[in-house]
Amino acid sequence: MSDTAPLAPRASTAETPEADAAVLVRGVTKRFGDTEVLAGIDLKVPTGATTCLIGPSGSGKSTLLRCIAFLEEATTGTIEIHGDPLGFAEAPDGGRTRLSPQSIRAVRSRIGMVFQQFNLWPHMTALGNVCEALVTVRRMRRSEAEEHGMAQLSRVGLANRAKHYPSELSGGQQQRVAIARALALDPEVMLFDEPTASLDPELTGEVLNVMRDLAGSGMTLLVVTHEIGFAATVGQRIAFLDHGRLLLDGTPREVFGEPRHPRLAQFLETYLDRGAAALV
Amino acid sequence: MSLRLFELMLWAAGYTVVISAISIVIGLGIGLLVCAAKLSPNRLLSLPATLFISFFRGVPLLVQLLLIYNLLPAVGISVPSVVAAVVGLSLCTAAYQAENLRGGFNSVPKGLLEAADMVGLTPWQQLKRIRAPIAFRLTLPALVNEAILILKASSLISVVGVIELTRMAQNLAASTYKPLLFYSVAGALYLVICWTVAGGGALAERMARVGRA
Ligand SMILES: Nc1ncnc2c1ncn2[C@@H]1O[C@H](COP(=O)(O)OP(=O)(O)OP(=O)(O)O)[C@@H](O)[C@H]1O
Ligand SMILES: [Mg+2]
């Protein structure tokens, strides 16, 4: 069985038909014990565009992203990646059936995930991190994998750090290696969970620039971020999550423009102090 | 002290090192199995592992050695005393190493495994490529510590008749009436051995920190 799937054609942003959504979230709820963290989410992430997911702390952004990647199992609802169910498939009776681990791995490997904490493997070099899945999962020859891996590191501007271990890299460099690691598998969608939130302020720029490049290259991105400036300038769609509900989902103009939804206005207030208001 | 007597002491020190090293290695192997059993969700595996660990950590090594030394012949297995000694040391250190390893495996950050999940590594590949290598690095300081403890604890195996460094010093002290001399030499030899192990361990840890070990 091959985990390699052909890349889906990149559609234009506008008027994306349902079937061509890169990620389709249908009726997803998530409870941890008695707390309902996601209260019924329907979201369509258009192919070839950047969607930014914003919202107050604790609103469920990470949980939604983790449900999409099936790192967390949604309590109800389904996820599709370019039409293929991830984790659960909808049964004819309306219920869900759990898919096999092989199917989960195959569909999941079409998603690239970038974590807030980088999660690089500390015992492998930057290049080792990028090549690991190419060799272990995709069964590439080491030399071929390293060539491909070096190309990914160049893409994030770190070819000269290939032999460094994560502990020898700055936070910004580590996050760029993590992006290269995800890119190496040619994902159809890249998910970012606050990729700059654990970085020193002077290091966020280099990571955001890499993401801007990816967005510009027509890749499908879903970005959870507190960088409202980035969302407003790079995001082509903005989804605003509040208390586990998707309150708003539209273009930056629709979402940020006046009149603003009172909850969003209240949320944006918190950014006024940080000088980001000028950007939105 | 004549050169010949010093040679005897050196030889006994070598014996101590070899027996300890063999016990540490066997103990690591058994410890891995016990750790795997203890981490298993299957109670039929984890319960015996828990009992094994609590017995060998809870009963003094001296008593364990005497038990094994007398138990084996009682069930019809006759072995040289050195084998009984190695069995005792190995089982004892296995219990501690199993717990150290379990700590190591449990300390592998969950996010590293999620990253592995995301690139499609199977659970077995994750164990081989991510969990075990990181767990071993995390366990290394405890392993060095355990090696030093076993080196020193090996002085107890003289009770089952093995002539290692401590017993040799005792014998020579008695026959020459120079206890201070021979116990000083024994102490110095133990120190040198332990320093060497600690130094080697520190080096290995430094290499492991950047990941090259
Ligand atoms: N594993 C868990 N068990 C219990 N509760 C959880 C768990 N994970 C998240 N939660 C809860 O779910 C809610 C949403 O968490 P989530 O991390 O998705 O929020 P977020 O929008 O990403 O917040 P932030 O901006 O701070 O990252 C929080 O109240 C959190 O305490
Ligand atoms: Mg979060």
Coordinates of C-alpha atoms and ligand atoms in Angstrom, one line a residue:
Chain A
M1 CA 0.0 0.0 0.0
S2 CA 1.3 3.4 -0.9
D3 CA 0.9 6.4 1.3
T4 CA 1.6 8.6 -1.7
A5 CA -1.4 10.2 -3.1
P6 CA -1.4 12.3 -6.3
L7 CA -1.7 16.0 -5.6
A8 CA -5.1 17.3 -6.2
P9 CA -5.4 20.1 -8.8
R10 CA -5.1 23.5 -7.3
A11 CA -8.4 25.3 -7.9
S12 CA -8.8 29.1 -7.8
T13 CA -9.9 30.7 -4.6
A14 CA -13.2 32.0 -5.7
E15 CA -16.4 29.9 -5.9
T16 CA -14.7 26.7 -4.8
P17 CA -17.2 23.8 -5.3
E18 CA -17.9 21.7 -2.2
A19 CA -16.1 18.6 -3.6
D20 CA -13.0 20.7 -4.0
A21 CA -12.7 21.9 -0.5
A22 CA -9.2 20.9 0.8
V23 CA -10.7 20.3 4.2
L24 CA -14.3 19.8 4.9
V25 CA -15.4 19.8 8.5
R26 CA -19.0 18.7 9.0
G27 CA -20.9 18.9 12.2
V28 CA -17.9 18.5 14.4
T29 CA -18.4 18.6 18.2
K30 CA -15.9 17.8 20.8
R31 CA -16.4 17.3 24.5
F32 CA -13.8 16.7 27.1
G33 CA -15.8 15.1 29.9
D34 CA -18.6 17.5 30.6
T35 CA -17.2 20.5 28.8
E36 CA -18.2 21.1 25.3
V37 CA -15.2 22.6 23.5
L38 CA -16.5 22.5 20.0
A39 CA -20.3 23.1 19.6
G40 CA -21.0 22.0 16.0
I41 CA -18.5 23.3 13.5
D42 CA -19.0 23.3 9.8
L43 CA -16.0 24.7 7.9
K44 CA -14.8 24.5 4.3
V45 CA -11.2 25.3 3.7
P46 CA -10.8 26.3 0.1
T47 CA -8.1 24.8 -2.0
G48 CA -5.2 27.0 -2.9
A49 CA -6.0 29.7 -0.4
T50 CA -4.9 30.7 3.1
T51 CA -7.6 30.5 5.8
C52 CA -6.9 32.0 9.1
L53 CA -8.6 30.8 12.2
I54 CA -8.8 33.4 15.0
G55 CA -10.5 33.7 18.3
P56 CA -10.0 34.3 22.0
S57 CA -7.9 32.0 24.1
G58 CA -9.7 28.8 25.0
S59 CA -12.3 29.2 22.2
G60 CA -11.3 25.8 20.8
K61 CA -9.0 26.7 17.9
S62 CA -6.3 24.2 18.7
T63 CA -8.9 21.6 19.4
L64 CA -10.5 22.1 16.0
L65 CA -7.1 21.9 14.2
R66 CA -6.3 18.7 16.1
C67 CA -9.7 17.2 15.3
I68 CA -9.0 18.0 11.6
A69 CA -5.6 16.2 11.9
F70 CA -7.3 13.4 13.8
L71 CA -4.9 13.9 16.7
E72 CA -8.1 14.4 18.7
E73 CA -11.2 12.4 17.9
A74 CA -14.2 14.5 17.3
T75 CA -17.1 13.5 19.5
T76 CA -19.5 13.7 16.5
G77 CA -19.1 14.8 12.9
T78 CA -16.7 14.0 10.1
I79 CA -13.5 15.4 8.5
E80 CA -12.7 15.1 4.8
I81 CA -9.4 15.9 3.1
H82 CA -10.1 16.5 -0.6
G83 CA -13.2 14.3 -0.4
D84 CA -11.5 11.4 1.5
P85 CA -12.7 10.8 5.1
L86 CA -10.1 11.0 7.8
G87 CA -10.7 8.9 10.9
F88 CA -14.4 8.4 10.6
A89 CA -16.6 7.7 7.6
E90 CA -20.2 8.5 7.6
A91 CA -22.2 5.3 7.6
P92 CA -25.4 4.9 5.5
D93 CA -27.5 5.0 8.7
G94 CA -26.1 8.4 9.5
G95 CA -23.7 7.1 12.2
R96 CA -19.9 7.0 11.9
T97 CA -17.6 4.0 11.3
R98 CA -14.0 4.2 12.4
L99 CA -11.5 3.7 9.6
S100 CA -8.5 1.5 9.7
P101 CA -5.1 2.7 11.0
Q102 CA -3.7 2.3 7.5
S103 CA -6.4 4.6 6.0
I104 CA -5.9 7.1 8.8
R105 CA -2.2 7.2 8.1
A106 CA -2.7 7.4 4.4
V107 CA -5.1 10.4 4.5
R108 CA -3.2 12.0 7.3
S109 CA 0.1 12.0 5.5
R110 CA -1.6 14.3 2.9
I111 CA -1.8 17.0 5.7
G112 CA 1.3 18.8 6.9
M113 CA 1.1 20.0 10.5
V114 CA 3.2 22.6 12.2
F115 CA 2.9 22.8 16.0
Q116 CA 3.3 25.7 18.4
Q117 CA 6.1 23.8 20.2
F118 CA 7.9 22.8 16.9
N119 CA 8.1 19.1 18.1
L120 CA 11.3 18.4 16.3
W121 CA 13.0 15.1 17.2
P122 CA 15.9 16.2 19.3
H123 CA 18.2 13.2 18.4
M124 CA 18.1 13.9 14.7
T125 CA 19.7 16.7 12.7
A126 CA 17.6 19.3 10.9
L127 CA 18.1 17.2 7.7
G128 CA 17.4 14.0 9.6
N129 CA 14.1 15.4 10.8
V130 CA 13.1 16.4 7.3
C131 CA 14.2 13.1 5.8
E132 CA 12.8 10.7 8.4
A133 CA 9.4 10.0 6.9
L134 CA 10.8 10.1 3.3
V135 CA 13.0 7.1 4.3
T136 CA 10.9 5.3 6.8
V137 CA 7.4 5.8 5.4
R138 CA 8.0 6.7 1.7
R139 CA 10.9 4.2 1.4
M140 CA 13.1 6.6 -0.5
R141 CA 16.8 5.8 -0.8
R142 CA 18.8 7.8 1.8
S143 CA 20.7 9.8 -0.9
E144 CA 17.5 10.6 -2.8
A145 CA 15.7 11.6 0.5
E146 CA 18.6 13.9 1.5
E147 CA 18.5 15.6 -1.9
H148 CA 14.8 16.2 -1.5
G149 CA 15.3 17.2 2.1
M150 CA 18.0 19.7 1.3
A151 CA 15.6 21.3 -1.2
Q152 CA 13.0 21.7 1.5
L153 CA 15.5 23.2 3.9
S154 CA 16.6 25.7 1.1
R155 CA 12.9 26.6 0.7
V156 CA 12.8 27.8 4.3
G157 CA 16.3 29.3 4.0
L158 CA 18.1 26.8 6.2
A159 CA 20.3 24.8 3.8
N160 CA 23.3 25.9 5.8
R161 CA 21.9 24.4 9.0
A162 CA 21.2 20.9 7.7
K163 CA 23.7 19.2 10.0
H164 CA 22.7 21.1 13.1
Y165 CA 20.7 19.5 15.9
P166 CA 17.5 21.2 17.1
S167 CA 19.2 22.2 20.3
E168 CA 21.8 24.1 18.2
L169 CA 19.1 26.2 16.4
S170 CA 17.1 29.2 17.4
G171 CA 13.4 28.9 17.9
G172 CA 12.7 30.6 14.6
Q173 CA 15.1 28.2 12.8
Q174 CA 13.5 25.2 14.6
Q175 CA 10.1 26.2 13.5
R176 CA 11.3 26.6 9.9
V177 CA 12.8 23.1 10.0
A178 CA 9.5 21.9 11.3
I179 CA 7.8 23.5 8.3
A180 CA 10.4 21.9 6.0
R181 CA 9.7 18.6 7.6
A182 CA 6.0 18.9 6.8
L183 CA 6.6 20.2 3.3
A184 CA 8.9 17.3 2.5
L185 CA 5.8 15.0 2.1
D186 CA 4.2 17.3 -0.5
P187 CA 1.1 17.9 1.6
E188 CA -2.1 19.0 0.0
V189 CA -2.9 21.1 3.1
M190 CA -0.7 22.7 5.7
L191 CA -2.1 23.2 9.2
F192 CA -0.4 25.7 11.5
D193 CA -1.2 26.0 15.2
E194 CA 0.1 29.3 16.4
P195 CA 3.4 28.7 14.8
T196 CA 5.0 31.9 16.2
A197 CA 3.4 31.9 19.7
S198 CA 6.3 30.4 21.5
L199 CA 8.9 32.5 19.7
D200 CA 10.6 35.7 20.9
P201 CA 9.1 38.7 19.1
E202 CA 12.2 39.3 17.0
L203 CA 12.0 35.8 15.6
T204 CA 8.4 35.7 14.5
G205 CA 9.1 37.6 11.3
E206 CA 11.3 34.9 9.7
V207 CA 8.6 32.3 10.3
L208 CA 5.8 34.5 9.1
N209 CA 7.8 35.3 5.9
V210 CA 8.2 31.6 5.1
M211 CA 4.4 31.2 5.6
R212 CA 3.8 34.2 3.4
D213 CA 5.9 32.6 0.6
L214 CA 3.9 29.4 1.0
A215 CA 0.7 31.3 0.8
G216 CA 2.0 33.1 -2.3
S217 CA 2.9 29.8 -4.0
G218 CA -0.8 28.8 -4.0
M219 CA -0.6 26.2 -1.3
T220 CA -3.6 25.5 0.9
L221 CA -3.0 26.8 4.4
L222 CA -5.1 26.7 7.5
V223 CA -3.5 28.9 10.1
V224 CA -4.5 29.3 13.7
T225 CA -2.9 32.6 14.8
H226 CA -3.0 35.4 17.2
E227 CA -1.1 37.5 14.6
I228 CA -4.1 39.5 13.5
G229 CA -1.9 41.6 11.2
F230 CA -0.8 38.4 9.4
A231 CA -4.4 37.2 9.2
A232 CA -5.6 40.4 7.8
T233 CA -2.9 40.7 5.1
V234 CA -2.2 37.1 4.1
G235 CA -5.5 35.4 4.9
Q236 CA -8.0 35.1 2.1
R237 CA -10.6 33.7 4.4
I238 CA -11.0 34.5 8.1
A239 CA -12.8 32.2 10.4
F240 CA -13.6 33.6 13.9
L241 CA -14.2 31.0 16.6
D242 CA -15.8 31.9 19.9
H243 CA -16.8 29.5 22.7
G244 CA -16.6 26.6 20.3
R245 CA -18.8 28.2 17.7
L246 CA -17.8 29.5 14.3
L247 CA -19.3 33.0 14.6
L248 CA -17.9 34.4 11.3
D249 CA -16.4 32.9 8.2
G250 CA -15.6 35.1 5.2
T251 CA -13.1 37.3 3.4
P252 CA -11.0 39.7 5.6
R253 CA -13.1 42.5 4.3
E254 CA -16.4 40.9 5.3
V255 CA -15.1 39.8 8.7
F256 CA -13.0 42.8 9.7
G257 CA -15.0 45.5 7.9
E258 CA -17.7 47.6 9.6
P259 CA -20.1 46.9 11.0
R260 CA -18.2 44.4 13.1
H261 CA -19.7 41.6 15.0
P262 CA -19.7 42.7 18.7
R263 CA -17.8 39.6 19.8
L264 CA -15.2 40.2 17.2
A265 CA -14.9 43.9 18.1
Q266 CA -14.5 42.9 21.7
F267 CA -11.8 40.4 20.7
L268 CA -10.0 42.9 18.5
E269 CA -10.0 45.4 21.4
T270 CA -7.4 43.3 23.1
Y271 CA -5.0 44.0 20.2
L272 CA -5.4 47.7 20.2
D273 CA -2.9 48.0 22.9
R274 CA -0.4 46.1 20.8
G275 CA -0.6 48.5 17.9
A276 CA -2.0 45.9 15.5
A277 CA -5.2 47.8 15.1
A278 CA -3.7 49.8 12.2
L279 CA -3.3 46.6 10.2
V280 CA -6.9 45.5 10.4
Chain B
M1 CA 52.9 -4.5 50.0
S2 CA 54.7 -6.8 47.7
L3 CA 54.1 -6.5 44.0
R4 CA 52.5 -10.0 44.0
L5 CA 50.0 -9.0 46.6
F6 CA 49.1 -5.9 44.7
E7 CA 48.7 -7.9 41.5
L8 CA 46.2 -10.1 43.4
M9 CA 44.3 -7.0 44.4
L10 CA 44.3 -5.8 40.8
W11 CA 43.1 -9.1 39.6
A12 CA 40.2 -9.0 42.1
A13 CA 39.3 -5.5 41.0
G14 CA 39.1 -6.8 37.4
Y15 CA 36.8 -9.6 38.6
T16 CA 34.6 -7.0 40.3
V17 CA 34.4 -5.0 37.1
V18 CA 33.7 -8.0 34.9
I19 CA 31.0 -9.4 37.1
S20 CA 29.4 -6.0 37.6
A21 CA 29.5 -5.2 33.8
I22 CA 27.9 -8.6 32.9
S23 CA 25.2 -8.0 35.5
I24 CA 24.5 -4.5 34.3
V25 CA 24.1 -5.7 30.7
I26 CA 22.0 -8.7 31.6
G27 CA 20.0 -6.4 33.9
L28 CA 19.4 -3.9 31.1
G29 CA 18.1 -6.7 28.9
I30 CA 15.8 -8.1 31.6
G31 CA 14.9 -4.5 32.6
L32 CA 13.8 -3.7 29.1
L33 CA 11.5 -6.7 29.0
V34 CA 10.1 -5.9 32.5
C35 CA 9.6 -2.3 31.4
A36 CA 7.8 -3.3 28.3
A37 CA 5.6 -5.7 30.3
K38 CA 4.8 -3.0 32.9
L39 CA 3.9 -0.5 30.2
S40 CA 1.6 -3.0 28.6
P41 CA -2.1 -2.4 28.9
N42 CA -2.5 -6.1 29.4
R43 CA -2.8 -6.8 33.2
L44 CA -1.5 -10.4 32.7
L45 CA 1.8 -8.7 31.7
S46 CA 1.9 -5.6 33.8
L47 CA 1.0 -7.3 37.1
P48 CA 3.9 -9.7 37.1
A49 CA 6.2 -6.9 36.2
T50 CA 4.9 -4.8 39.1
L51 CA 5.5 -7.8 41.5
F52 CA 9.0 -8.4 40.1
I53 CA 9.9 -4.7 40.6
S54 CA 8.5 -4.4 44.1
F55 CA 10.2 -7.7 45.2
F56 CA 13.7 -6.9 43.9
R57 CA 13.5 -3.3 45.0
G58 CA 12.1 -4.2 48.4
V59 CA 14.3 -7.0 49.6
P60 CA 17.9 -6.3 50.5
L61 CA 20.4 -7.4 47.9
L62 CA 22.2 -9.4 50.6
V63 CA 19.1 -11.4 51.4
Q64 CA 18.4 -11.9 47.6
L65 CA 21.9 -13.3 47.1
L66 CA 21.6 -15.7 50.0
L67 CA 18.1 -16.7 48.8
I68 CA 19.3 -17.4 45.3
Y69 CA 22.4 -19.2 46.5
N70 CA 20.4 -21.5 48.7
L71 CA 17.3 -21.8 46.5
L72 CA 19.0 -23.0 43.3
P73 CA 20.5 -26.1 44.9
A74 CA 17.2 -26.7 46.8
V75 CA 15.4 -27.0 43.5
G76 CA 18.1 -29.3 42.1
I77 CA 20.1 -26.7 40.1
S78 CA 23.7 -26.7 41.1
V79 CA 25.7 -23.8 39.8
P80 CA 29.0 -22.2 40.7
S81 CA 28.7 -19.5 43.2
V82 CA 29.7 -16.8 40.7
V83 CA 26.7 -17.7 38.6
A84 CA 24.4 -17.3 41.6
A85 CA 26.1 -13.9 42.2
V86 CA 25.5 -12.7 38.6
V87 CA 21.9 -13.9 38.7
G88 CA 21.3 -12.0 42.0
L89 CA 23.0 -8.8 40.8
S90 CA 21.3 -8.9 37.4
L91 CA 17.8 -9.4 38.8
C92 CA 18.2 -6.7 41.3
T93 CA 19.5 -4.1 38.9
A94 CA 16.9 -5.2 36.3
A95 CA 14.2 -4.1 38.7
Y96 CA 15.8 -0.6 39.1
Q97 CA 16.6 -0.3 35.4
A98 CA 13.0 -1.3 34.4
E99 CA 11.8 1.6 36.5
N100 CA 14.4 4.0 35.0
L101 CA 13.5 3.0 31.5
R102 CA 9.8 3.4 32.2
G103 CA 10.5 6.9 33.5
G104 CA 12.4 7.5 30.2
F105 CA 9.6 6.2 28.0
N106 CA 7.0 8.2 29.9
S107 CA 9.0 11.4 29.6
V108 CA 9.2 11.4 25.8
P109 CA 7.1 14.5 25.0
K110 CA 3.7 13.6 23.5
G111 CA 4.1 16.2 20.9
L112 CA 7.1 14.4 19.4
L113 CA 4.9 11.4 18.8
E114 CA 2.1 13.5 17.4
A115 CA 4.7 14.9 14.9
A116 CA 5.5 11.3 14.0
D117 CA 1.8 10.5 13.7
M118 CA 1.4 13.4 11.3
V119 CA 4.2 12.2 8.9
G120 CA 2.7 8.7 8.9
L121 CA 5.1 6.6 11.1
T122 CA 3.4 3.4 12.3
P123 CA 3.5 2.8 16.1
W124 CA 6.3 0.3 15.6
Q125 CA 8.3 2.8 13.5
Q126 CA 7.7 5.4 16.2
L127 CA 9.0 3.1 18.9
K128 CA 12.1 2.2 16.9
R129 CA 12.9 5.7 15.5
I130 CA 11.6 8.1 18.1
R131 CA 10.5 6.7 21.4
A132 CA 13.3 4.2 22.2
P133 CA 16.2 6.5 21.1
I134 CA 14.9 9.4 23.1
A135 CA 14.0 7.3 26.1
F136 CA 17.5 5.8 26.2
R137 CA 19.1 9.2 26.1
L138 CA 16.8 10.3 29.0
T139 CA 17.7 7.2 30.9
L140 CA 21.5 7.5 30.4
P141 CA 22.3 9.4 33.6
A142 CA 20.2 6.9 35.7
L143 CA 22.0 4.0 33.9
V144 CA 25.4 5.4 34.8
N145 CA 24.2 5.9 38.4
E146 CA 23.0 2.3 38.5
A147 CA 26.3 1.0 37.2
I148 CA 28.1 2.7 40.0
L149 CA 25.7 1.4 42.6
I150 CA 26.1 -2.1 41.3
L151 CA 29.9 -1.8 41.2
K152 CA 29.8 -1.0 44.9
A153 CA 27.0 -3.4 45.8
S154 CA 29.0 -6.2 44.2
S155 CA 31.1 -6.3 47.3
L156 CA 28.1 -8.2 48.8
I157 CA 28.6 -11.2 46.6
S158 CA 31.5 -12.3 48.8
V159 CA 28.7 -13.8 51.0
V160 CA 28.1 -16.5 48.5
G161 CA 31.8 -17.2 48.3
V162 CA 33.0 -15.2 45.3
I163 CA 36.4 -13.7 45.8
E164 CA 36.1 -10.2 44.4
L165 CA 37.9 -7.0 45.4
T166 CA 36.4 -6.6 49.0
R167 CA 36.8 -10.3 49.8
M168 CA 40.4 -10.3 48.5
A169 CA 41.2 -7.3 50.7
Q170 CA 39.7 -9.1 53.7
N171 CA 41.7 -12.2 53.0
L172 CA 45.0 -10.4 52.5
A173 CA 44.3 -8.2 55.5
A174 CA 43.8 -11.2 57.7
S175 CA 46.9 -13.1 56.5
T176 CA 49.3 -10.2 56.6
Y177 CA 47.9 -8.4 59.6
K178 CA 47.8 -5.2 57.6
P179 CA 44.1 -4.3 57.4
L180 CA 44.6 -0.6 57.0
L181 CA 46.8 -1.1 54.0
F182 CA 44.6 -3.5 52.1
Y183 CA 41.3 -1.7 52.8
S184 CA 42.9 1.5 51.7
V185 CA 44.0 0.0 48.5
A186 CA 40.6 -1.6 47.9
G187 CA 38.9 1.8 48.6
A188 CA 41.2 3.5 46.1
L189 CA 40.6 0.9 43.4
Y190 CA 36.8 1.2 43.9
L191 CA 37.2 5.0 43.5
V192 CA 39.2 4.7 40.3
I193 CA 36.7 2.3 38.8
C194 CA 33.7 4.5 39.7
W195 CA 35.4 7.7 38.5
T196 CA 36.1 6.0 35.2
V197 CA 32.5 4.9 34.8
A198 CA 31.3 8.4 35.8
G199 CA 33.7 10.0 33.4
G200 CA 32.6 7.8 30.6
G201 CA 29.0 8.4 31.4
A202 CA 29.5 12.2 31.4
L203 CA 31.1 11.9 28.0
A204 CA 28.3 9.8 26.6
E205 CA 25.7 12.3 28.0
R206 CA 27.5 15.2 26.4
M207 CA 27.4 13.4 23.1
A208 CA 23.8 12.4 23.6
R209 CA 22.7 15.9 24.4
V210 CA 23.4 17.1 20.9
G211 CA 22.2 13.8 19.7
R212 CA 25.4 12.2 18.4
A213 CA 25.6 9.3 20.8
Ligands
LIG1 N1 -7.2 17.4 26.5 C1 -8.1 18.2 27.1 N2 -8.8 17.9 28.2 C2 -9.7 18.7 28.7 N3 -9.9 19.9 28.3 C3 -9.2 20.4 27.2 C4 -8.3 19.5 26.6 N4 -7.7 20.2 25.6 C5 -8.3 21.4 25.6 N5 -9.2 21.5 26.6 C6 -10.1 22.7 26.9 O1 -10.7 23.0 25.7 C7 -10.9 24.5 25.6 C8 -10.3 24.9 24.3 O2 -8.9 24.7 24.2 P1 -8.1 25.0 22.9 O3 -6.7 24.6 23.3 O4 -8.7 24.4 21.7 O5 -8.2 26.6 22.8 P2 -7.5 27.6 21.9 O6 -8.5 28.4 21.2 O7 -6.5 26.9 21.1 O8 -6.8 28.5 22.9 P3 -5.4 29.3 22.9 O9 -5.5 30.5 22.0 O10 -5.1 29.6 24.3 O11 -4.4 28.3 22.3 C9 -10.1 25.0 26.8 O12 -11.0 25.4 27.7 C10 -9.3 23.9 27.3 O13 -9.1 24.0 28.6
MG2 MG -4.3 26.9 21.0

